[in-house]
């Protein structure tokens, strides 16, 4: 087999693996749960910070969480194609796909069992 005879399944990126890597972090899952369950199509970063600060019992008013969102969590989710983040407006939009929805449903049920 030459280097050009790579099966097509190995030529395409491992989408399931990439999504699982993104979903591995609890904070990113909580961000996705909030976006998925939101009444509006977009949620502000401020709203996400407030929600996460309440969930995590942040004692700094969410400053650490906000920095982490801007520098780590939101870029990771955007790079994976799961969200759109408009830094100027501060809005975040969830971009669901059938595969992501199935994985998130499974992870949600696992997270709820741990409560």
PDB file of C-alpha atoms in Angstrom:
ATOM      1  CA  UNK A   1       0.000   0.000   0.000  1.00  0.00           C
ATOM      2  CA  UNK A   2       1.448   3.361  -1.008  1.00  0.00           C
ATOM      3  CA  UNK A   3       1.076   6.528   1.010  1.00  0.00           C
ATOM      4  CA  UNK A   4      -1.719   7.553  -1.367  1.00  0.00           C
ATOM      5  CA  UNK A   5      -3.830   4.475  -0.610  1.00  0.00           C
ATOM      6  CA  UNK A   6      -5.032   5.626   2.811  1.00  0.00           C
ATOM      7  CA  UNK A   7      -8.634   4.508   3.408  1.00  0.00           C
ATOM      8  CA  UNK A   8     -11.104   7.393   3.210  1.00  0.00           C
ATOM      9  CA  UNK A   9     -12.190   6.767   6.819  1.00  0.00           C
ATOM     10  CA  UNK A  10      -8.649   7.686   7.909  1.00  0.00           C
ATOM     11  CA  UNK A  11      -8.403  10.723   5.617  1.00  0.00           C
ATOM     12  CA  UNK A  12     -11.318  12.540   7.221  1.00  0.00           C
ATOM     13  CA  UNK A  13     -10.893  14.011  10.678  1.00  0.00           C
ATOM     14  CA  UNK A  14     -12.283  12.006  13.577  1.00  0.00           C
ATOM     15  CA  UNK A  15     -15.333  14.191  14.285  1.00  0.00           C
ATOM     16  CA  UNK A  16     -16.609  11.993  17.122  1.00  0.00           C
ATOM     17  CA  UNK A  17     -13.205  12.059  18.786  1.00  0.00           C
ATOM     18  CA  UNK A  18     -12.890  15.817  18.351  1.00  0.00           C
ATOM     19  CA  UNK A  19     -16.334  16.424  19.859  1.00  0.00           C
ATOM     20  CA  UNK A  20     -15.626  14.050  22.746  1.00  0.00           C
ATOM     21  CA  UNK A  21     -12.399  15.937  23.474  1.00  0.00           C
ATOM     22  CA  UNK A  22     -14.352  19.201  23.602  1.00  0.00           C
ATOM     23  CA  UNK A  23     -17.066  17.664  25.800  1.00  0.00           C
ATOM     24  CA  UNK A  24     -14.481  16.208  28.194  1.00  0.00           C
ATOM     25  CA  UNK A  25     -14.306  19.461  30.189  1.00  0.00           C
ATOM     26  CA  UNK A  26     -17.205  20.032  32.568  1.00  0.00           C
ATOM     27  CA  UNK A  27     -17.268  23.811  32.127  1.00  0.00           C
ATOM     28  CA  UNK A  28     -17.595  23.484  28.342  1.00  0.00           C
ATOM     29  CA  UNK A  29     -20.478  21.046  28.826  1.00  0.00           C
ATOM     30  CA  UNK A  30     -22.200  23.518  31.147  1.00  0.00           C
ATOM     31  CA  UNK A  31     -21.753  26.251  28.551  1.00  0.00           C
ATOM     32  CA  UNK A  32     -23.353  24.013  25.924  1.00  0.00           C
ATOM     33  CA  UNK A  33     -26.211  23.030  28.230  1.00  0.00           C
ATOM     34  CA  UNK A  34     -26.924  26.721  28.857  1.00  0.00           C
ATOM     35  CA  UNK A  35     -26.817  27.562  25.157  1.00  0.00           C
ATOM     36  CA  UNK A  36     -28.892  24.548  24.170  1.00  0.00           C
ATOM     37  CA  UNK A  37     -31.567  25.276  26.775  1.00  0.00           C
ATOM     38  CA  UNK A  38     -31.674  29.064  26.288  1.00  0.00           C
ATOM     39  CA  UNK A  39     -34.913  30.709  25.212  1.00  0.00           C
ATOM     40  CA  UNK A  40     -33.063  33.095  22.903  1.00  0.00           C
ATOM     41  CA  UNK A  41     -30.897  32.194  19.932  1.00  0.00           C
ATOM     42  CA  UNK A  42     -27.967  34.043  21.487  1.00  0.00           C
ATOM     43  CA  UNK A  43     -26.681  34.292  25.040  1.00  0.00           C
ATOM     44  CA  UNK A  44     -24.292  36.967  26.251  1.00  0.00           C
ATOM     45  CA  UNK A  45     -20.946  36.119  27.767  1.00  0.00           C
ATOM     46  CA  UNK A  46     -22.097  38.018  30.866  1.00  0.00           C
ATOM     47  CA  UNK A  47     -25.059  35.647  31.221  1.00  0.00           C
ATOM     48  CA  UNK A  48     -22.771  32.632  30.860  1.00  0.00           C
ATOM     49  CA  UNK A  49     -20.363  34.040  33.454  1.00  0.00           C
ATOM     50  CA  UNK A  50     -23.210  34.629  35.900  1.00  0.00           C
ATOM     51  CA  UNK A  51     -24.603  31.125  35.394  1.00  0.00           C
ATOM     52  CA  UNK A  52     -21.212  29.444  35.754  1.00  0.00           C
ATOM     53  CA  UNK A  53     -20.284  31.579  38.776  1.00  0.00           C
ATOM     54  CA  UNK A  54     -23.477  30.442  40.513  1.00  0.00           C
ATOM     55  CA  UNK A  55     -22.873  26.790  39.611  1.00  0.00           C
ATOM     56  CA  UNK A  56     -19.238  26.845  40.669  1.00  0.00           C
ATOM     57  CA  UNK A  57     -19.686  29.063  43.729  1.00  0.00           C
ATOM     58  CA  UNK A  58     -17.167  31.607  42.458  1.00  0.00           C
ATOM     59  CA  UNK A  59     -16.151  34.063  45.147  1.00  0.00           C
ATOM     60  CA  UNK A  60     -14.503  36.588  42.820  1.00  0.00           C
ATOM     61  CA  UNK A  61     -17.656  37.695  41.012  1.00  0.00           C
ATOM     62  CA  UNK A  62     -16.815  35.458  38.071  1.00  0.00           C
ATOM     63  CA  UNK A  63     -13.693  37.334  36.935  1.00  0.00           C
ATOM     64  CA  UNK A  64     -11.631  34.144  36.679  1.00  0.00           C
ATOM     65  CA  UNK A  65     -14.459  32.410  34.831  1.00  0.00           C
ATOM     66  CA  UNK A  66     -14.792  35.315  32.393  1.00  0.00           C
ATOM     67  CA  UNK A  67     -11.067  35.226  31.589  1.00  0.00           C
ATOM     68  CA  UNK A  68     -11.245  31.467  31.057  1.00  0.00           C
ATOM     69  CA  UNK A  69     -14.278  31.837  28.780  1.00  0.00           C
ATOM     70  CA  UNK A  70     -12.622  34.470  26.598  1.00  0.00           C
ATOM     71  CA  UNK A  71      -9.210  32.828  26.407  1.00  0.00           C
ATOM     72  CA  UNK A  72      -9.937  29.086  26.533  1.00  0.00           C
ATOM     73  CA  UNK A  73     -13.500  27.767  26.537  1.00  0.00           C
ATOM     74  CA  UNK A  74     -15.174  29.919  23.884  1.00  0.00           C
ATOM     75  CA  UNK A  75     -12.256  29.723  21.402  1.00  0.00           C
ATOM     76  CA  UNK A  76     -12.156  25.930  21.841  1.00  0.00           C
ATOM     77  CA  UNK A  77     -15.902  25.620  21.206  1.00  0.00           C
ATOM     78  CA  UNK A  78     -15.725  28.016  18.242  1.00  0.00           C
ATOM     79  CA  UNK A  79     -12.744  26.178  16.707  1.00  0.00           C
ATOM     80  CA  UNK A  80     -14.737  22.939  16.953  1.00  0.00           C
ATOM     81  CA  UNK A  81     -17.601  24.603  15.071  1.00  0.00           C
ATOM     82  CA  UNK A  82     -19.995  24.182  17.997  1.00  0.00           C
ATOM     83  CA  UNK A  83     -20.614  27.869  18.698  1.00  0.00           C
ATOM     84  CA  UNK A  84     -20.349  31.257  17.074  1.00  0.00           C
ATOM     85  CA  UNK A  85     -18.868  33.933  19.308  1.00  0.00           C
ATOM     86  CA  UNK A  86     -19.115  37.597  18.355  1.00  0.00           C
ATOM     87  CA  UNK A  87     -16.600  39.371  20.566  1.00  0.00           C
ATOM     88  CA  UNK A  88     -17.921  42.828  19.651  1.00  0.00           C
ATOM     89  CA  UNK A  89     -21.485  42.144  20.778  1.00  0.00           C
ATOM     90  CA  UNK A  90     -20.516  39.628  23.441  1.00  0.00           C
ATOM     91  CA  UNK A  91     -23.058  37.145  22.070  1.00  0.00           C
ATOM     92  CA  UNK A  92     -22.624  33.406  21.787  1.00  0.00           C
ATOM     93  CA  UNK A  93     -24.788  31.197  19.549  1.00  0.00           C
ATOM     94  CA  UNK A  94     -25.069  27.431  19.699  1.00  0.00           C
ATOM     95  CA  UNK A  95     -24.611  25.600  16.364  1.00  0.00           C
ATOM     96  CA  UNK A  96     -26.105  22.139  16.895  1.00  0.00           C
ATOM     97  CA  UNK A  97     -25.531  19.211  14.571  1.00  0.00           C
ATOM     98  CA  UNK A  98     -27.228  15.814  14.781  1.00  0.00           C
ATOM     99  CA  UNK A  99     -23.978  14.186  15.962  1.00  0.00           C
ATOM    100  CA  UNK A 100     -23.346  16.846  18.593  1.00  0.00           C
ATOM    101  CA  UNK A 101     -26.938  16.619  19.837  1.00  0.00           C
ATOM    102  CA  UNK A 102     -26.665  12.816  20.220  1.00  0.00           C
ATOM    103  CA  UNK A 103     -23.361  13.053  22.071  1.00  0.00           C
ATOM    104  CA  UNK A 104     -24.586  15.887  24.282  1.00  0.00           C
ATOM    105  CA  UNK A 105     -27.750  13.929  25.157  1.00  0.00           C
ATOM    106  CA  UNK A 106     -25.618  10.967  26.260  1.00  0.00           C
ATOM    107  CA  UNK A 107     -23.246  13.143  28.257  1.00  0.00           C
ATOM    108  CA  UNK A 108     -26.188  15.001  29.843  1.00  0.00           C
ATOM    109  CA  UNK A 109     -27.649  11.737  31.116  1.00  0.00           C
ATOM    110  CA  UNK A 110     -24.250  10.737  32.531  1.00  0.00           C
ATOM    111  CA  UNK A 111     -23.794  14.134  34.211  1.00  0.00           C
ATOM    112  CA  UNK A 112     -27.263  13.890  35.749  1.00  0.00           C
ATOM    113  CA  UNK A 113     -26.478  10.451  37.188  1.00  0.00           C
ATOM    114  CA  UNK A 114     -23.475  11.918  38.983  1.00  0.00           C
ATOM    115  CA  UNK A 115     -25.609  14.483  40.830  1.00  0.00           C
TER     116      UNK A 115
END
